[in-house]
Short mmCIF file of C-alpha atoms in Angstrom, two decimals:
data_model
loop_
_atom_site.label_atom_id
_atom_site.label_comp_id
_atom_site.label_asym_id
_atom_site.label_seq_id
_atom_site.Cartn_x
_atom_site.Cartn_y
_atom_site.Cartn_z
CA MET A 1 4.05 19.15 -23.87
CA ARG A 2 0.83 19.16 -21.89
CA THR A 3 0.67 19.81 -18.19
CA CYS A 4 -1.99 19.26 -15.59
CA PRO A 5 -5.05 21.44 -16.33
CA PRO A 6 -5.91 24.28 -13.93
CA ASP A 7 -8.71 22.23 -12.35
CA CYS A 8 -6.36 19.33 -11.59
CA PRO A 9 -6.63 18.63 -7.84
CA VAL A 10 -2.95 17.85 -7.26
CA MET A 11 0.09 20.02 -7.73
CA GLY A 12 3.56 18.72 -6.95
CA ARG A 13 6.16 20.77 -5.11
CA THR A 14 7.83 21.66 -8.38
CA GLY A 15 4.65 22.41 -10.29
CA PRO A 16 2.09 20.37 -12.18
CA ARG A 17 2.81 16.80 -13.27
CA ARG A 18 3.62 16.14 -16.90
CA ARG A 19 1.91 13.75 -19.25
CA GLY A 20 3.06 10.17 -18.76
CA ASP A 21 4.52 10.90 -15.33
CA THR A 22 3.15 8.24 -13.01
CA ARG A 23 5.44 8.86 -10.06
CA PRO A 24 3.68 9.77 -6.80
CA ALA A 25 3.26 13.46 -6.16
CA ARG A 26 4.87 14.69 -2.96
CA VAL A 27 2.32 15.71 -0.37
CA LEU A 28 3.23 18.01 2.48
CA THR A 29 2.16 16.49 5.78
CA SER A 30 2.29 17.55 9.36
CA ALA A 31 4.00 15.48 12.04
CA ARG A 32 0.66 15.29 13.83
CA VAL A 33 -1.10 13.67 10.88
CA SER A 34 -0.91 9.89 11.03
CA THR A 35 -2.29 9.27 7.55
CA VAL A 36 -0.17 10.04 4.53
CA GLU A 37 -1.97 10.17 1.23
CA THR A 38 -0.02 9.18 -1.85
CA LEU A 39 -1.57 10.57 -4.99
CA TRP A 40 -1.06 9.05 -8.41
CA ILE A 41 -1.76 10.97 -11.57
CA ALA A 42 -1.83 9.22 -14.92
CA TRP A 43 -2.74 10.41 -18.38
CA THR A 44 -5.47 8.16 -19.75
CA PHE A 45 -5.90 7.25 -23.39
CA ARG A 46 -8.94 9.48 -23.63
CA GLY A 47 -6.92 12.55 -22.76
CA ARG A 48 -8.09 12.95 -19.18
CA TRP A 49 -6.18 13.12 -15.93
CA THR A 50 -6.88 10.25 -13.57
CA VAL A 51 -6.18 10.70 -9.87
CA THR A 52 -6.26 7.78 -7.48
CA ALA A 53 -5.32 7.91 -3.83
CA GLU A 54 -3.88 5.24 -1.61
CA LEU A 55 -3.90 5.74 2.13
CA THR A 56 -1.04 4.40 4.15
CA GLY A 57 -0.46 4.47 7.87
CA GLU A 58 -3.18 4.08 10.43
CA ARG A 59 -6.67 4.34 9.02
CA GLY A 60 -8.48 4.31 12.31
CA GLN A 61 -10.15 1.37 13.97
CA THR A 62 -11.01 -1.29 11.40
CA THR A 63 -12.33 -4.66 12.44
CA TRP A 64 -11.18 -7.90 10.81
CA PRO A 65 -14.47 -8.63 8.94
CA GLU A 66 -14.58 -5.06 7.55
CA ILE A 67 -11.27 -5.37 5.70
CA ASP A 68 -11.65 -5.26 1.91
CA TRP A 69 -9.45 -8.24 1.02
CA ALA A 70 -9.63 -7.67 -2.74
CA ALA A 71 -8.26 -4.14 -2.31
CA THR A 72 -5.63 -5.40 0.12
CA GLU A 73 -4.44 -8.05 -2.34
CA ASP A 74 -4.41 -5.48 -5.16
CA ALA A 75 -2.25 -3.11 -3.13
CA VAL A 76 0.26 -5.86 -2.35
CA LYS A 77 0.30 -7.11 -5.96
CA ARG A 78 0.82 -3.57 -7.23
CA LEU A 79 3.78 -3.10 -4.91
CA GLN A 80 5.22 -6.47 -5.91
CA GLY A 81 4.89 -5.47 -9.56
CA ARG A 82 6.78 -2.26 -8.88
CA ILE A 83 9.55 -4.30 -7.24
CA PHE A 84 9.70 -6.61 -10.27
CA ARG A 85 9.87 -3.73 -12.75
CA ALA A 86 12.57 -1.95 -10.76
CA ALA A 87 14.62 -5.17 -10.56
CA ALA A 88 14.23 -5.75 -14.30
CA ALA A 89 15.41 -2.20 -14.94
CA GLY A 90 18.46 -2.74 -12.72
CA LYS A 91 17.50 -0.13 -10.13
CA ALA A 92 18.91 -1.78 -7.00
CA ARG A 93 18.32 1.13 -4.65
CA GLN A 94 14.68 1.45 -5.69
CA VAL A 95 14.23 -2.34 -5.27
CA LYS A 96 15.61 -2.12 -1.74
CA ASN A 97 13.35 0.81 -0.83
CA LEU A 98 10.26 -0.86 -2.30
CA GLN A 99 11.03 -4.10 -0.44
CA LYS A 100 11.24 -2.14 2.82
CA LEU A 101 7.92 -0.50 1.98
CA LEU A 102 6.34 -3.91 1.33
CA VAL A 103 7.63 -5.42 4.57
CA ARG A 104 6.36 -2.48 6.61
CA SER A 105 3.00 -2.06 4.85
CA THR A 106 -0.17 -2.72 6.78
CA SER A 107 -1.76 -4.46 3.80
CA ALA A 108 1.03 -7.01 3.50
CA LYS A 109 1.00 -7.73 7.23
CA ARG A 110 -2.77 -8.25 7.31
CA LEU A 111 -2.65 -10.44 4.23
CA ALA A 112 0.14 -12.55 5.74
CA VAL A 113 -1.82 -13.01 8.97
CA ARG A 114 -4.92 -13.98 6.99
CA ARG A 115 -3.03 -16.59 5.00
CA VAL A 116 -1.39 -18.13 8.07
CA THR A 117 -4.42 -18.07 10.38
CA GLN A 118 -7.32 -18.72 7.99
CA GLN A 119 -6.26 -20.21 4.67
CA ASN A 120 -3.22 -22.45 5.24
CA ALA A 121 -3.64 -26.12 6.11
CA GLY A 122 -1.58 -25.60 9.30
CA ARG A 123 -3.81 -22.86 10.69
CA GLU A 124 -4.52 -24.88 13.84
CA THR A 125 -0.82 -25.49 14.52
CA PRO A 126 0.76 -23.01 16.94
CA GLY A 127 3.78 -21.09 15.79
CA ILE A 128 7.09 -20.67 17.57
CA ASP A 129 5.38 -18.45 20.14
CA GLY A 130 2.85 -21.20 20.95
CA VAL A 131 -0.17 -19.07 19.99
CA VAL A 132 -3.04 -19.96 17.65
CA CYS A 133 -5.20 -17.02 16.52
CA ARG A 134 -8.78 -18.26 16.21
CA THR A 135 -10.78 -15.06 16.79
CA PRO A 136 -10.95 -11.99 14.55
CA GLU A 137 -9.83 -9.81 17.47
CA SER A 138 -6.68 -11.87 18.00
CA ARG A 139 -5.92 -11.79 14.26
CA MET A 140 -6.29 -8.01 14.18
CA ARG A 141 -4.10 -7.64 17.25
CA LEU A 142 -1.42 -9.85 15.65
CA ALA A 143 -1.51 -7.94 12.36
CA ASP A 144 -1.40 -4.49 13.92
CA HIS A 145 0.84 -4.98 16.94
CA GLY A 146 2.38 -8.43 16.84
CA LEU A 147 4.50 -8.14 13.70
CA GLY A 148 7.63 -6.05 13.80
CA GLN A 149 10.81 -5.79 11.80
CA ARG A 150 12.05 -9.16 12.99
CA GLY A 151 8.82 -11.13 12.94
#
């Protein structure tokens, strides 16, 4: 059994990650830190450790045109794939937790606002609140502050 080499940048709370373990490593964070970094370690076919990081939470001030939509769609698709695999494996609790994570994620909210305000045929039709978001500032405000647990 191989473990993470000594120069591996991430150590879990219980020690190094094992080969084939793709679960996120737990990262100790302070209550004052608004950004939580989830680290993924995977063993590649070439025998090297691959570490990728995904930032969740507030990333600072990002404007609407600066959003990387390809990365946003990839993050949402990856989470949807995890939900599908958990459902296929019969892990109901994990499905519920992943669905909560998807509903609360910034990427999913921004992608939903983009689809409704820019791509859909009814983008000029006001919603139940009577508001049409035509400017990038209003779209950003809706994505970051206008969407809560109940819409």
